[in-house]
Short mmCIF file of N, CA and C and ligand atoms in Angstrom, two decimals:
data_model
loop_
_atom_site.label_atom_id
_atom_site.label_comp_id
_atom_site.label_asym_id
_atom_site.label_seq_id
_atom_site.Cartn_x
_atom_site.Cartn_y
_atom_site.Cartn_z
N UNK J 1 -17.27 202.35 130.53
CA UNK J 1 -17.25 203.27 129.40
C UNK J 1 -18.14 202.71 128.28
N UNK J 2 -18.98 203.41 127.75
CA UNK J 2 -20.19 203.12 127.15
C UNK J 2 -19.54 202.56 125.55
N UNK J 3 -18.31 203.24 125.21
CA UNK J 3 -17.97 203.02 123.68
C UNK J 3 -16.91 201.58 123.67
N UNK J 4 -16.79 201.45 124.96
CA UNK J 4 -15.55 200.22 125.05
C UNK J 4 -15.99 198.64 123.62
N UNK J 5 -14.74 198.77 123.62
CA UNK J 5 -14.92 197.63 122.71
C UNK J 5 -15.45 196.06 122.89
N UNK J 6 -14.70 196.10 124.63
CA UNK J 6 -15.19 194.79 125.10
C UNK J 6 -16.64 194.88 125.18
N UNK J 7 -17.51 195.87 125.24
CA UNK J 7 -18.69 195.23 125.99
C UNK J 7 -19.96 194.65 124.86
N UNK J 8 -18.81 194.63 123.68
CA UNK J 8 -20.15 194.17 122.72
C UNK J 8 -19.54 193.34 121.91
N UNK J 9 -19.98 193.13 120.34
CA UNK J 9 -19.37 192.25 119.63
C UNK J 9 -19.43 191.12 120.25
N UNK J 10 -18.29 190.14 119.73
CA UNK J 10 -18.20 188.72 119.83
C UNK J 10 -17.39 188.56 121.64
N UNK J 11 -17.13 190.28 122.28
CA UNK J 11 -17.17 189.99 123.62
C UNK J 11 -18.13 189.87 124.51
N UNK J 12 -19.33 189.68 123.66
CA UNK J 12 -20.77 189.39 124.36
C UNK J 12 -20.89 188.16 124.35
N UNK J 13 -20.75 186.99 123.41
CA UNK J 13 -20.87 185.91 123.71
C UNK J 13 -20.59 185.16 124.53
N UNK J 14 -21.18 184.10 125.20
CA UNK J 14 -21.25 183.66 126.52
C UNK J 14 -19.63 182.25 126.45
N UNK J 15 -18.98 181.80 125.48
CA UNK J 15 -17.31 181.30 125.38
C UNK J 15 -16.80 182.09 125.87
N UNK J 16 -16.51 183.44 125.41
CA UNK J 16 -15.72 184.33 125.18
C UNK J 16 -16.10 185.05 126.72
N UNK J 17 -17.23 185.33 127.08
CA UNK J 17 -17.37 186.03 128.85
C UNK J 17 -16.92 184.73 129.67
N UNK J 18 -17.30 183.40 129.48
CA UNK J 18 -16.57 182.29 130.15
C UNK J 18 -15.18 182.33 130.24
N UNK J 19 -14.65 182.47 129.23
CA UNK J 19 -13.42 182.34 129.06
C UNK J 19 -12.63 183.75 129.96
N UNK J 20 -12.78 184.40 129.82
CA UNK J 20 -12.40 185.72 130.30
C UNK J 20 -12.41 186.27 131.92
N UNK J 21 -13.56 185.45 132.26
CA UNK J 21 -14.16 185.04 133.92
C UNK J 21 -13.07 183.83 134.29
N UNK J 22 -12.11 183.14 133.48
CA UNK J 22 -11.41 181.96 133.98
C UNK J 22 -10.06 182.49 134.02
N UNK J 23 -9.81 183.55 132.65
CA UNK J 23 -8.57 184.34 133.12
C UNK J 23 -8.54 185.17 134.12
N UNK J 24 -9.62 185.57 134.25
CA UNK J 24 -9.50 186.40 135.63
C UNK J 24 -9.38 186.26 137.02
N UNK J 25 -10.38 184.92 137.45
CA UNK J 25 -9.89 183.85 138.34
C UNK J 25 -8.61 183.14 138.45
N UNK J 26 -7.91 183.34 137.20
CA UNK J 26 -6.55 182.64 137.26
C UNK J 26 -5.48 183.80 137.94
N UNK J 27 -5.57 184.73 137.17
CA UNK J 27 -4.61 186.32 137.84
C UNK J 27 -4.73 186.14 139.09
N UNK J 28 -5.67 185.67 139.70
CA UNK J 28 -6.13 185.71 141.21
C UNK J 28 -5.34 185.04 142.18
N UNK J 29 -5.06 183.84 141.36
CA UNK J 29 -4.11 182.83 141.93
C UNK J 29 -2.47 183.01 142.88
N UNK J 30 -2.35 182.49 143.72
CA UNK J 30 -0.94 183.19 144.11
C UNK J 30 0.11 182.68 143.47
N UNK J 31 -0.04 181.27 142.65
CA UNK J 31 1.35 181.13 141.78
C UNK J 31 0.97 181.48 140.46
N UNK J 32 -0.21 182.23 140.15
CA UNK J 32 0.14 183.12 138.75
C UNK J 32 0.88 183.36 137.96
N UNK J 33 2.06 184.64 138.43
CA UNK J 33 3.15 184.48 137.85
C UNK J 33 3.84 183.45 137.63
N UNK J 34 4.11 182.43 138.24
CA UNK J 34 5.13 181.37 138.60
C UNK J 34 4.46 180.53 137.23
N UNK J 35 3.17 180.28 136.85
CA UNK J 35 2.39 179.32 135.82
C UNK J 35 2.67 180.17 134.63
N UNK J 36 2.20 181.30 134.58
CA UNK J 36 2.18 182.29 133.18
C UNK J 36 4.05 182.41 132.88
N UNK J 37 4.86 182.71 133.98
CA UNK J 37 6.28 182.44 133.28
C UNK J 37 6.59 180.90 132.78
N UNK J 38 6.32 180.45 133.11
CA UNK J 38 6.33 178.99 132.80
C UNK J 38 5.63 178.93 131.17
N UNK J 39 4.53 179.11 130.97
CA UNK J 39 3.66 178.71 129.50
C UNK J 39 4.56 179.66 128.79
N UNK J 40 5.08 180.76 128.72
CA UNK J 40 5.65 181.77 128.22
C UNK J 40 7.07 181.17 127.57
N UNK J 41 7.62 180.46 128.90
CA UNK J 41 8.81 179.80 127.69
C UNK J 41 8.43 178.67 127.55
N UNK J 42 7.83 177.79 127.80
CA UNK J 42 7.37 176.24 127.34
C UNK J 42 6.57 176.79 125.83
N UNK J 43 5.98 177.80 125.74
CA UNK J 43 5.50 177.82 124.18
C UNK J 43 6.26 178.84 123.62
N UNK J 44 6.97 179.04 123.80
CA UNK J 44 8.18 180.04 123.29
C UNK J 44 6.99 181.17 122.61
N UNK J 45 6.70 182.22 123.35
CA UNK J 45 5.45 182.74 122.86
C UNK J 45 6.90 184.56 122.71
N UNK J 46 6.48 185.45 121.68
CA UNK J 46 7.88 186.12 121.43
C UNK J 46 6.98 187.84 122.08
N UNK J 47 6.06 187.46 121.63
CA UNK J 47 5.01 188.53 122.00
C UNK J 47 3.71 188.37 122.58
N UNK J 48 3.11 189.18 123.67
CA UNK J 48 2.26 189.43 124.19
C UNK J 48 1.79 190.20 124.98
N UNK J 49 0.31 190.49 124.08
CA UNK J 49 -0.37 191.76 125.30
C UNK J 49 -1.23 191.68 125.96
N UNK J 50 -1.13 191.86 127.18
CA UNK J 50 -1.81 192.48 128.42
C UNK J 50 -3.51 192.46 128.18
N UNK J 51 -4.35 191.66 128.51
CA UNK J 51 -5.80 192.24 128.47
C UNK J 51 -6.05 192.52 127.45
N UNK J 52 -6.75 192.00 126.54
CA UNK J 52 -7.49 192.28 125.34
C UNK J 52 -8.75 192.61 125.86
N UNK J 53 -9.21 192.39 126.75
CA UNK J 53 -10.68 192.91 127.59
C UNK J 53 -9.96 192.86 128.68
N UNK J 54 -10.64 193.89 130.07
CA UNK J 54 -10.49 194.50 130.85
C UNK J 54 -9.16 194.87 131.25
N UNK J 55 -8.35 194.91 132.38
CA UNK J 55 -7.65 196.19 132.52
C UNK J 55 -6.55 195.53 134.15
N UNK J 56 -5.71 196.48 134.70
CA UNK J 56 -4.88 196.08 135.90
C UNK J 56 -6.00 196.42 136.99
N UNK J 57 -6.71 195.25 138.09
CA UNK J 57 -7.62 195.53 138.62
C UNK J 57 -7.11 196.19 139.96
N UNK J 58 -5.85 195.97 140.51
CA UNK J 58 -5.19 195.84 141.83
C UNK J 58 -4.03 196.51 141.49
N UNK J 59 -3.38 196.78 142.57
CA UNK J 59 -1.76 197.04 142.68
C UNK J 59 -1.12 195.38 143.02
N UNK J 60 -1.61 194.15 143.79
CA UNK J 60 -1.02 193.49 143.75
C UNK J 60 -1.09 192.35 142.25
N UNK J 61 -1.89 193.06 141.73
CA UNK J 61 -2.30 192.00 139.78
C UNK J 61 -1.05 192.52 139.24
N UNK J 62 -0.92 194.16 139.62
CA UNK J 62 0.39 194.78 138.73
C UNK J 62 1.59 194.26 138.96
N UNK J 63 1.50 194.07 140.60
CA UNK J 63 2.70 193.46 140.96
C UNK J 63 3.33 191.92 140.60
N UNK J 64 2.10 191.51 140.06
CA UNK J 64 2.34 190.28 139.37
C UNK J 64 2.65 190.08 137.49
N UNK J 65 2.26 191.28 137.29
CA UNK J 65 2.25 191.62 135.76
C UNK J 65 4.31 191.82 135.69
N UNK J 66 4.53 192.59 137.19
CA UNK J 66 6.04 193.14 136.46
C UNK J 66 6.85 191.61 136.73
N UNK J 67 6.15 191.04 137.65
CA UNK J 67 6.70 189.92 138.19
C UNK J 67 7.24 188.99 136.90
N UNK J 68 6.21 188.80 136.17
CA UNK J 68 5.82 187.53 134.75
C UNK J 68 6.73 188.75 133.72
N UNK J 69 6.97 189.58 133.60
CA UNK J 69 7.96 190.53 132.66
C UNK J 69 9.49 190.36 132.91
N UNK J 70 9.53 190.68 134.52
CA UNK J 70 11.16 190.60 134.59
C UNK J 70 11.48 188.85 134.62
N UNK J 71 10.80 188.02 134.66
CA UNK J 71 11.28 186.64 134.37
C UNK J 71 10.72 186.21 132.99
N UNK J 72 10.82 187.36 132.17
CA UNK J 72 10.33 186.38 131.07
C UNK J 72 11.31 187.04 129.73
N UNK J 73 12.40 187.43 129.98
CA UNK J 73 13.05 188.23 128.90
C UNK J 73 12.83 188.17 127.55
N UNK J 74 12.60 187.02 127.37
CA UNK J 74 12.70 186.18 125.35
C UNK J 74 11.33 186.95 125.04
N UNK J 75 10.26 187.79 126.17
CA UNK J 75 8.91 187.61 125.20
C UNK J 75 8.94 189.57 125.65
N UNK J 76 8.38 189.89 124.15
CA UNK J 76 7.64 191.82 124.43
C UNK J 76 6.51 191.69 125.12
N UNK J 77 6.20 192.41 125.47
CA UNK J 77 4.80 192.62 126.11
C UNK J 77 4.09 193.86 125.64
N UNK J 78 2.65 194.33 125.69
CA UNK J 78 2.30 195.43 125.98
C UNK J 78 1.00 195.61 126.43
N UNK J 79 0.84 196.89 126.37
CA UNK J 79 -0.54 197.13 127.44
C UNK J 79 -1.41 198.24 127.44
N UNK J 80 -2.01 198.38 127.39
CA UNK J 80 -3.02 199.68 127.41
C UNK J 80 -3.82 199.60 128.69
N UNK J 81 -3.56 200.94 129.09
CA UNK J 81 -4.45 200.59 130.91
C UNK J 81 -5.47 202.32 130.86
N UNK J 82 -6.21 201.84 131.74
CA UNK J 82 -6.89 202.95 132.20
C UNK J 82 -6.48 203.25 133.63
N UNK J 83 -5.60 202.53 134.02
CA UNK J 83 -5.55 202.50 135.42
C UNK J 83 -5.13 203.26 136.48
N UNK J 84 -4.13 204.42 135.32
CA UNK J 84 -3.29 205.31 135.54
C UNK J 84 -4.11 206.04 136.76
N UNK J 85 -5.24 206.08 136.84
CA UNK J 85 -5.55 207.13 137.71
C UNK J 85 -6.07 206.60 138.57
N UNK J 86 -5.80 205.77 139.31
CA UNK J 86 -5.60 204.64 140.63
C UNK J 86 -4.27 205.25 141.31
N UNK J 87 -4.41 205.94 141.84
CA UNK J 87 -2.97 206.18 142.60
C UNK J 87 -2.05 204.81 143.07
N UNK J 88 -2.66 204.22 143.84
CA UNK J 88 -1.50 203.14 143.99
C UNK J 88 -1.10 202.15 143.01
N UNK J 89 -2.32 202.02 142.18
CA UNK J 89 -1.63 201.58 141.20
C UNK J 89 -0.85 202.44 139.83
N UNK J 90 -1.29 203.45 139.81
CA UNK J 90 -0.08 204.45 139.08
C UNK J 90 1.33 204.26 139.37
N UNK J 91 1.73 204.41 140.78
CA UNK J 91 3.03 204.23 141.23
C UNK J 91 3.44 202.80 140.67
N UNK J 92 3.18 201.88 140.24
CA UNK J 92 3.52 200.54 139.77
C UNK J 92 3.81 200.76 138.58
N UNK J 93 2.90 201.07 137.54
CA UNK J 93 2.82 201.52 136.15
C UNK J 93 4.32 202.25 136.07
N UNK J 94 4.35 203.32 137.12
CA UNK J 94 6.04 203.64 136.75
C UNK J 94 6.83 202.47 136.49
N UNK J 95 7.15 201.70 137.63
CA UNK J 95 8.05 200.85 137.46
C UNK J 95 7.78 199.77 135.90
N UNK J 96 6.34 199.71 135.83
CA UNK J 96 6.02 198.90 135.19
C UNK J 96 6.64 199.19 133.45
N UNK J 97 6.53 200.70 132.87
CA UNK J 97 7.07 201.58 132.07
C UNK J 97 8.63 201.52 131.98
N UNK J 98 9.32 200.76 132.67
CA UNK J 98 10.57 200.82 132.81
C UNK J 98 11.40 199.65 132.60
N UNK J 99 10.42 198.33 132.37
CA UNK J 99 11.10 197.61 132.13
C UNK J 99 11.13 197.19 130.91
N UNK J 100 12.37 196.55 130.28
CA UNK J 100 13.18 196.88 128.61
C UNK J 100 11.85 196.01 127.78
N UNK J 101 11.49 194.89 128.22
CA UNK J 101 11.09 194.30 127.26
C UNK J 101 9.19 194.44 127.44
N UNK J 102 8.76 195.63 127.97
CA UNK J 102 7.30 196.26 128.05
C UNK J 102 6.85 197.03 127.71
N UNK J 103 5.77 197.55 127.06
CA UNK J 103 5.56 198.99 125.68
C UNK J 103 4.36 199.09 126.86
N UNK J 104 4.37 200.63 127.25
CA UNK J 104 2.96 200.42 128.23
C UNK J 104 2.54 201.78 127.41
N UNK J 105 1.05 201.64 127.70
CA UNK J 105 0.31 202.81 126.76
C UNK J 105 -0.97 203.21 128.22
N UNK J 106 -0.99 204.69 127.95
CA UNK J 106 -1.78 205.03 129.35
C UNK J 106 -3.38 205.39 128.29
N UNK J 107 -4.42 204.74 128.44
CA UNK J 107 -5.45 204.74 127.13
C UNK J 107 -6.06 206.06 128.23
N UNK J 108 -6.34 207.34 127.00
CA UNK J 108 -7.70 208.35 127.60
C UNK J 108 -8.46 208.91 126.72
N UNK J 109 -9.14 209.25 126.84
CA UNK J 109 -10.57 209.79 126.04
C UNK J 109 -10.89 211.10 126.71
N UNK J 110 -11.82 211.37 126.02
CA UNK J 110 -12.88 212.99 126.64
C UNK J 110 -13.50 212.51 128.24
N UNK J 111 -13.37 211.32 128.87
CA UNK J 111 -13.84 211.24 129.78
C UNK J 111 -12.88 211.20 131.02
N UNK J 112 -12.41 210.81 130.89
CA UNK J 112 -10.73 210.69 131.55
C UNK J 112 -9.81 211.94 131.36
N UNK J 113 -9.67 212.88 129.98
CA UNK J 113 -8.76 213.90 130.47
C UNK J 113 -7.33 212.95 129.79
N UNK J 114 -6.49 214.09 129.45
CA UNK J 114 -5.26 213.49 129.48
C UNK J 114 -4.78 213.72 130.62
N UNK J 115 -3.65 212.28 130.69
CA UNK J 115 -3.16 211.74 131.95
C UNK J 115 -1.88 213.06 132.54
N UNK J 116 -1.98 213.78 133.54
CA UNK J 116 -1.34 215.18 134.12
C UNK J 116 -0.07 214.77 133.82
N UNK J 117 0.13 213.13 134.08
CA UNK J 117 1.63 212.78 134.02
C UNK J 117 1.67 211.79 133.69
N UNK J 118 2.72 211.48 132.78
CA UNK J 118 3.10 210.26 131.92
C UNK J 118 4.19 209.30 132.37
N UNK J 119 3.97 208.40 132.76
CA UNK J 119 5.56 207.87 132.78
C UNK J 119 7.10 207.70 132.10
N UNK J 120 8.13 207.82 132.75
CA UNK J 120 8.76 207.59 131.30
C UNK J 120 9.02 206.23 130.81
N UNK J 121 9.12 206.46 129.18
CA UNK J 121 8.58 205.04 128.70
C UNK J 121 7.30 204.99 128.07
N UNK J 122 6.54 205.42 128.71
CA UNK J 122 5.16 204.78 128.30
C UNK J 122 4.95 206.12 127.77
N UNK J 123 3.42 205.63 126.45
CA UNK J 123 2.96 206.35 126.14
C UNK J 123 1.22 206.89 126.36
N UNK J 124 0.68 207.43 125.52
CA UNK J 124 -0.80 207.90 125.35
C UNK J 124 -1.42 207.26 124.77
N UNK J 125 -1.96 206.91 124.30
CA UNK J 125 -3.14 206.06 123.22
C UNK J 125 -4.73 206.59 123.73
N UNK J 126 -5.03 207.58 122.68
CA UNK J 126 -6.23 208.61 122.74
C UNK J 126 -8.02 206.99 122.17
N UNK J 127 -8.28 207.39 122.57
CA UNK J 127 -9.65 207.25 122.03
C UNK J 127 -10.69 208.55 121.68
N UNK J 128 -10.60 208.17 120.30
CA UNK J 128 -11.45 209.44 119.77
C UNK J 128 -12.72 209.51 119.26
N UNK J 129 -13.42 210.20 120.31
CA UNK J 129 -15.37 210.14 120.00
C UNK J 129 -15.83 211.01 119.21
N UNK J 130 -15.30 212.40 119.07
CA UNK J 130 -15.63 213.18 118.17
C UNK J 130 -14.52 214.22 117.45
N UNK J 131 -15.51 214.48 116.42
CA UNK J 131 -14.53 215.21 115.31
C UNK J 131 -13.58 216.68 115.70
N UNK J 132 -13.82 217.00 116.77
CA UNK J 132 -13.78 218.82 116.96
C UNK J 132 -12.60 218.35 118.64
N UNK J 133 -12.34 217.22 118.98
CA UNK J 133 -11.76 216.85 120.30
C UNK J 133 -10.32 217.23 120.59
N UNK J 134 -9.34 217.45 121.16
CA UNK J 134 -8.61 217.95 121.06
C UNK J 134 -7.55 216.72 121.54
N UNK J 135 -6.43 215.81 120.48
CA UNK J 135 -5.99 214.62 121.42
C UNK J 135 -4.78 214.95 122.25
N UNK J 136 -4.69 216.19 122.29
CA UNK J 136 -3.23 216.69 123.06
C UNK J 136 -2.35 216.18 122.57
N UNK J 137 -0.89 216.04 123.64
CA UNK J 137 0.27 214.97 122.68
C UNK J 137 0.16 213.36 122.64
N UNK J 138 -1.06 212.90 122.61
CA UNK J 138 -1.46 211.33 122.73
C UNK J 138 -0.40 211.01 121.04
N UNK J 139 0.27 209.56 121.23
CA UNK J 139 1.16 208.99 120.62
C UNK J 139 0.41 208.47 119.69
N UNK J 140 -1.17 208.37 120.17
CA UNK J 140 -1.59 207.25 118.99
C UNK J 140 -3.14 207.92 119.37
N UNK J 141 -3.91 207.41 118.13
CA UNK J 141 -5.02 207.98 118.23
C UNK J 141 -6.37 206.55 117.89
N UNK J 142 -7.48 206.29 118.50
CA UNK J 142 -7.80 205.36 117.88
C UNK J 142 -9.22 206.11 117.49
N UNK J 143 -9.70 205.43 116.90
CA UNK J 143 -10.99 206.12 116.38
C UNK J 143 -12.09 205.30 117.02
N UNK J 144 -13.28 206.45 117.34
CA UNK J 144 -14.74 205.48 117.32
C UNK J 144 -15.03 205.47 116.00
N UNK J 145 -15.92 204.30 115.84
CA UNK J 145 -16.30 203.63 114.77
C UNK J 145 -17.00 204.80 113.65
N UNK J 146 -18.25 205.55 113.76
CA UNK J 146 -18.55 206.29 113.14
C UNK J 146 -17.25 207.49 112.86
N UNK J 147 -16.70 208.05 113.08
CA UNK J 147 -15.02 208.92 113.13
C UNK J 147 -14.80 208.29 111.52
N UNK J 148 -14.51 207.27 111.70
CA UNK J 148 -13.91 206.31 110.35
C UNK J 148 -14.50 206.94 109.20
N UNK J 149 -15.45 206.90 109.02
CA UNK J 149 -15.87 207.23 107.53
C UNK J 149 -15.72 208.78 107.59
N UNK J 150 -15.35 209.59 108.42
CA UNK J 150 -15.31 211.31 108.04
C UNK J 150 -13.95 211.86 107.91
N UNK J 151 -13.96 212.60 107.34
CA UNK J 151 -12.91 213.87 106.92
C UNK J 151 -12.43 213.99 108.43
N UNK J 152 -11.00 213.53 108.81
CA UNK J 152 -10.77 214.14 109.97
C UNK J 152 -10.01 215.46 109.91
N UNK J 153 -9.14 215.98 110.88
CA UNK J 153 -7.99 216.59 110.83
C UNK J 153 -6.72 215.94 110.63
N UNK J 154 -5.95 216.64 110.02
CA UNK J 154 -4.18 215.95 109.84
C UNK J 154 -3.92 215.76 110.76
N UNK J 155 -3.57 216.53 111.93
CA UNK J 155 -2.76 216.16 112.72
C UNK J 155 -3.50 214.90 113.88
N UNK J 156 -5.20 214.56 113.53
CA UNK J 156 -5.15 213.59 114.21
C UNK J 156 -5.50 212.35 113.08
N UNK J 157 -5.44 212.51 111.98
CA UNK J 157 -4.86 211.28 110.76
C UNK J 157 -3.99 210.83 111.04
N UNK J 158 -2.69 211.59 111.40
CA UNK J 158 -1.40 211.12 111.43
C UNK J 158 -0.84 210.51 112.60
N UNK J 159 -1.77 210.61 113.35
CA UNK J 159 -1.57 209.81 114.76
C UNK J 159 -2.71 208.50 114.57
N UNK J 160 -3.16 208.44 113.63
CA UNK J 160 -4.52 208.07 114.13
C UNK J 160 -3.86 206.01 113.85
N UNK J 161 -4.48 204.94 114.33
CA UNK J 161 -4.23 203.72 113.99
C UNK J 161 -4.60 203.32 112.92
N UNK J 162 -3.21 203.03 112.01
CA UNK J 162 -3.61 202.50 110.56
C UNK J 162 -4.89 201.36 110.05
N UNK J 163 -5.37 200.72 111.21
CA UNK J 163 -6.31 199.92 110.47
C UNK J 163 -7.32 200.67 110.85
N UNK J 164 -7.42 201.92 110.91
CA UNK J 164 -8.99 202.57 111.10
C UNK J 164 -8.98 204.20 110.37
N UNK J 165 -8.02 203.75 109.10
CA UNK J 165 -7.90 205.16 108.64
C UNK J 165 -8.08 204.24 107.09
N UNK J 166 -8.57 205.53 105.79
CA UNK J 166 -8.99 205.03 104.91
C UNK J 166 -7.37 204.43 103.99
N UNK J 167 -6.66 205.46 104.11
CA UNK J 167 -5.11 205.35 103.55
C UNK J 167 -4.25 203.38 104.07
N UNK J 168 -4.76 203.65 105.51
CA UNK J 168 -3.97 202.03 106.00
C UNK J 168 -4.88 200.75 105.88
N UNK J 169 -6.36 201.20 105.48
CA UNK J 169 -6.93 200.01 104.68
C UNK J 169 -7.08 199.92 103.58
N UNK J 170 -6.73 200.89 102.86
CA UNK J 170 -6.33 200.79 101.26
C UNK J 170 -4.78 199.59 101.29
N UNK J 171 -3.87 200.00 101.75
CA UNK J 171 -2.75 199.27 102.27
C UNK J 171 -2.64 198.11 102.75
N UNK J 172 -3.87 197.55 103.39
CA UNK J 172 -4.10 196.54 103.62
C UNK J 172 -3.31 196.35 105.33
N UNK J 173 -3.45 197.35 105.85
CA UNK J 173 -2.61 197.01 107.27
C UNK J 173 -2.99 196.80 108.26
N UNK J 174 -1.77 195.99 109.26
CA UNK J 174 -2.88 195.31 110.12
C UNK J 174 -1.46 195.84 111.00
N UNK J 175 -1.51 195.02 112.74
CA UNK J 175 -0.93 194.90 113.68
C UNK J 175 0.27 194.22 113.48
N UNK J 176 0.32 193.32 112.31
CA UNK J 176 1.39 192.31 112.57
C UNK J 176 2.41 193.50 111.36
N UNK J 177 1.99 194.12 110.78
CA UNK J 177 2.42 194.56 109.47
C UNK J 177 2.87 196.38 110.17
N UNK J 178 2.33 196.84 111.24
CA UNK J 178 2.26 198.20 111.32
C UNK J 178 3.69 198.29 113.02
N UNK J 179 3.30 197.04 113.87
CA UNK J 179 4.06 197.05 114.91
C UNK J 179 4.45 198.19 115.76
N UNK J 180 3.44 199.30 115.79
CA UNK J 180 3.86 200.46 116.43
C UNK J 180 4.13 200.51 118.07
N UNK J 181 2.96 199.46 118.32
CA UNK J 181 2.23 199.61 119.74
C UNK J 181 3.13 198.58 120.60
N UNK J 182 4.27 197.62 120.01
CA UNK J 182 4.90 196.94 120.94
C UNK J 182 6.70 197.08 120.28
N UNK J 183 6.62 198.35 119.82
CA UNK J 183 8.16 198.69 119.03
C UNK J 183 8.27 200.09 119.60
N UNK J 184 9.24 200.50 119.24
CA UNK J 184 9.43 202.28 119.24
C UNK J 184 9.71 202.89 120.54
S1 LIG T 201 0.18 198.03 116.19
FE1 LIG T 201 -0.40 199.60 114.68
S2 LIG T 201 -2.24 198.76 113.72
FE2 LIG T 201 -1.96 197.64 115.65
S3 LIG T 201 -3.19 198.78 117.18
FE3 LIG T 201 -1.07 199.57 117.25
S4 LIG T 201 -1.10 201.35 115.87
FE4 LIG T 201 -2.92 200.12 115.38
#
């Protein structure tokens, strides 16, 4: 996807693609889960989300994602996937949507379509390219970058993510301060 966030910025630099190529080789691993539950309570970590760049590549990565969730109670999780429309890995995402301490968000845009079916549990999280788009019942709305500076509509202001609206940076708000996306 041409507007993705990962593929530019400071996710262009060659640390940060290193680094990201070593998490990914690590998911790969067959005691994965078994290491990531482990760092999870050895650093008493209370929250964490899923892929800040790329996405659930497999049904058996997912199967390791619910794996590191149901043994890790003390920590939230969450997630934004595109993945939903992977059939076999959709069927996971259900289960995955179901467990207490996981906020799963199904991410779509004008290119993708909203998702026919939602899990229960999980929500929508729209990406929005233009002004005239329609975000259906998406839970959350994020903006492309140019979006930001224009007059939107209310009803997608009011969905829209406080640090990309003029009202929640007047406010000064951030993720740690707004908590929508791993609460509710
Ligand atoms: S927690 Fe709030 S500020 Fe952070 S991404 Fe989610 S909606 Fe936006």
């Amino acid at each position: 996807m041409s507007r993705c966030y990962a593929r530019k910025g400071r996710f262009a630099f060659p640390q940060v693609q290193e680094r990201l190529n070593w998490c990914y080789e690590q998911s790969k691993r067959d005691d994965f889960a078994d290491r990531l539950v482990d760092e999870l309570y050895r650093k008493g970590v209370l929250l964490m989300r899923w892929h800040c760049a790329g996405d659930i590549y497999c049904p058996a990565y997912a199967r390791k994602m619910l794996d590191v969730m149901v043994r890790s109670p003390h920590t939230s999780f969450w997630c934004y996937t595109r993945s939903w429309r992977v059939p076999t890995i959709s069927l996971i995402l259900k289960e995955l949507s179901l467990v207490p301490n996981m906020k799963l968000w199904l991410s779509a845009d004008a290119e993708t379509g909203y998702p026919d079916e939602v899990p229960e549990n999980a929500r929508v999280a729209w990406m929005q390219t233009s002004v005239d788009e329609d975000v259906g019942d998406s839970d959350l709305v994020f903006l492309d970058h140019p979006l930001r500076k224009l007059t939107l509509p209310l009803h997608v202001l009011e969905k829209a993510c406080p640090t990309e609206t003029p009202e929640g940076k007047k406010k000064g708000t951030t993720c740690a301060t707004c908590r929508y996306c791993w609460t509710e």
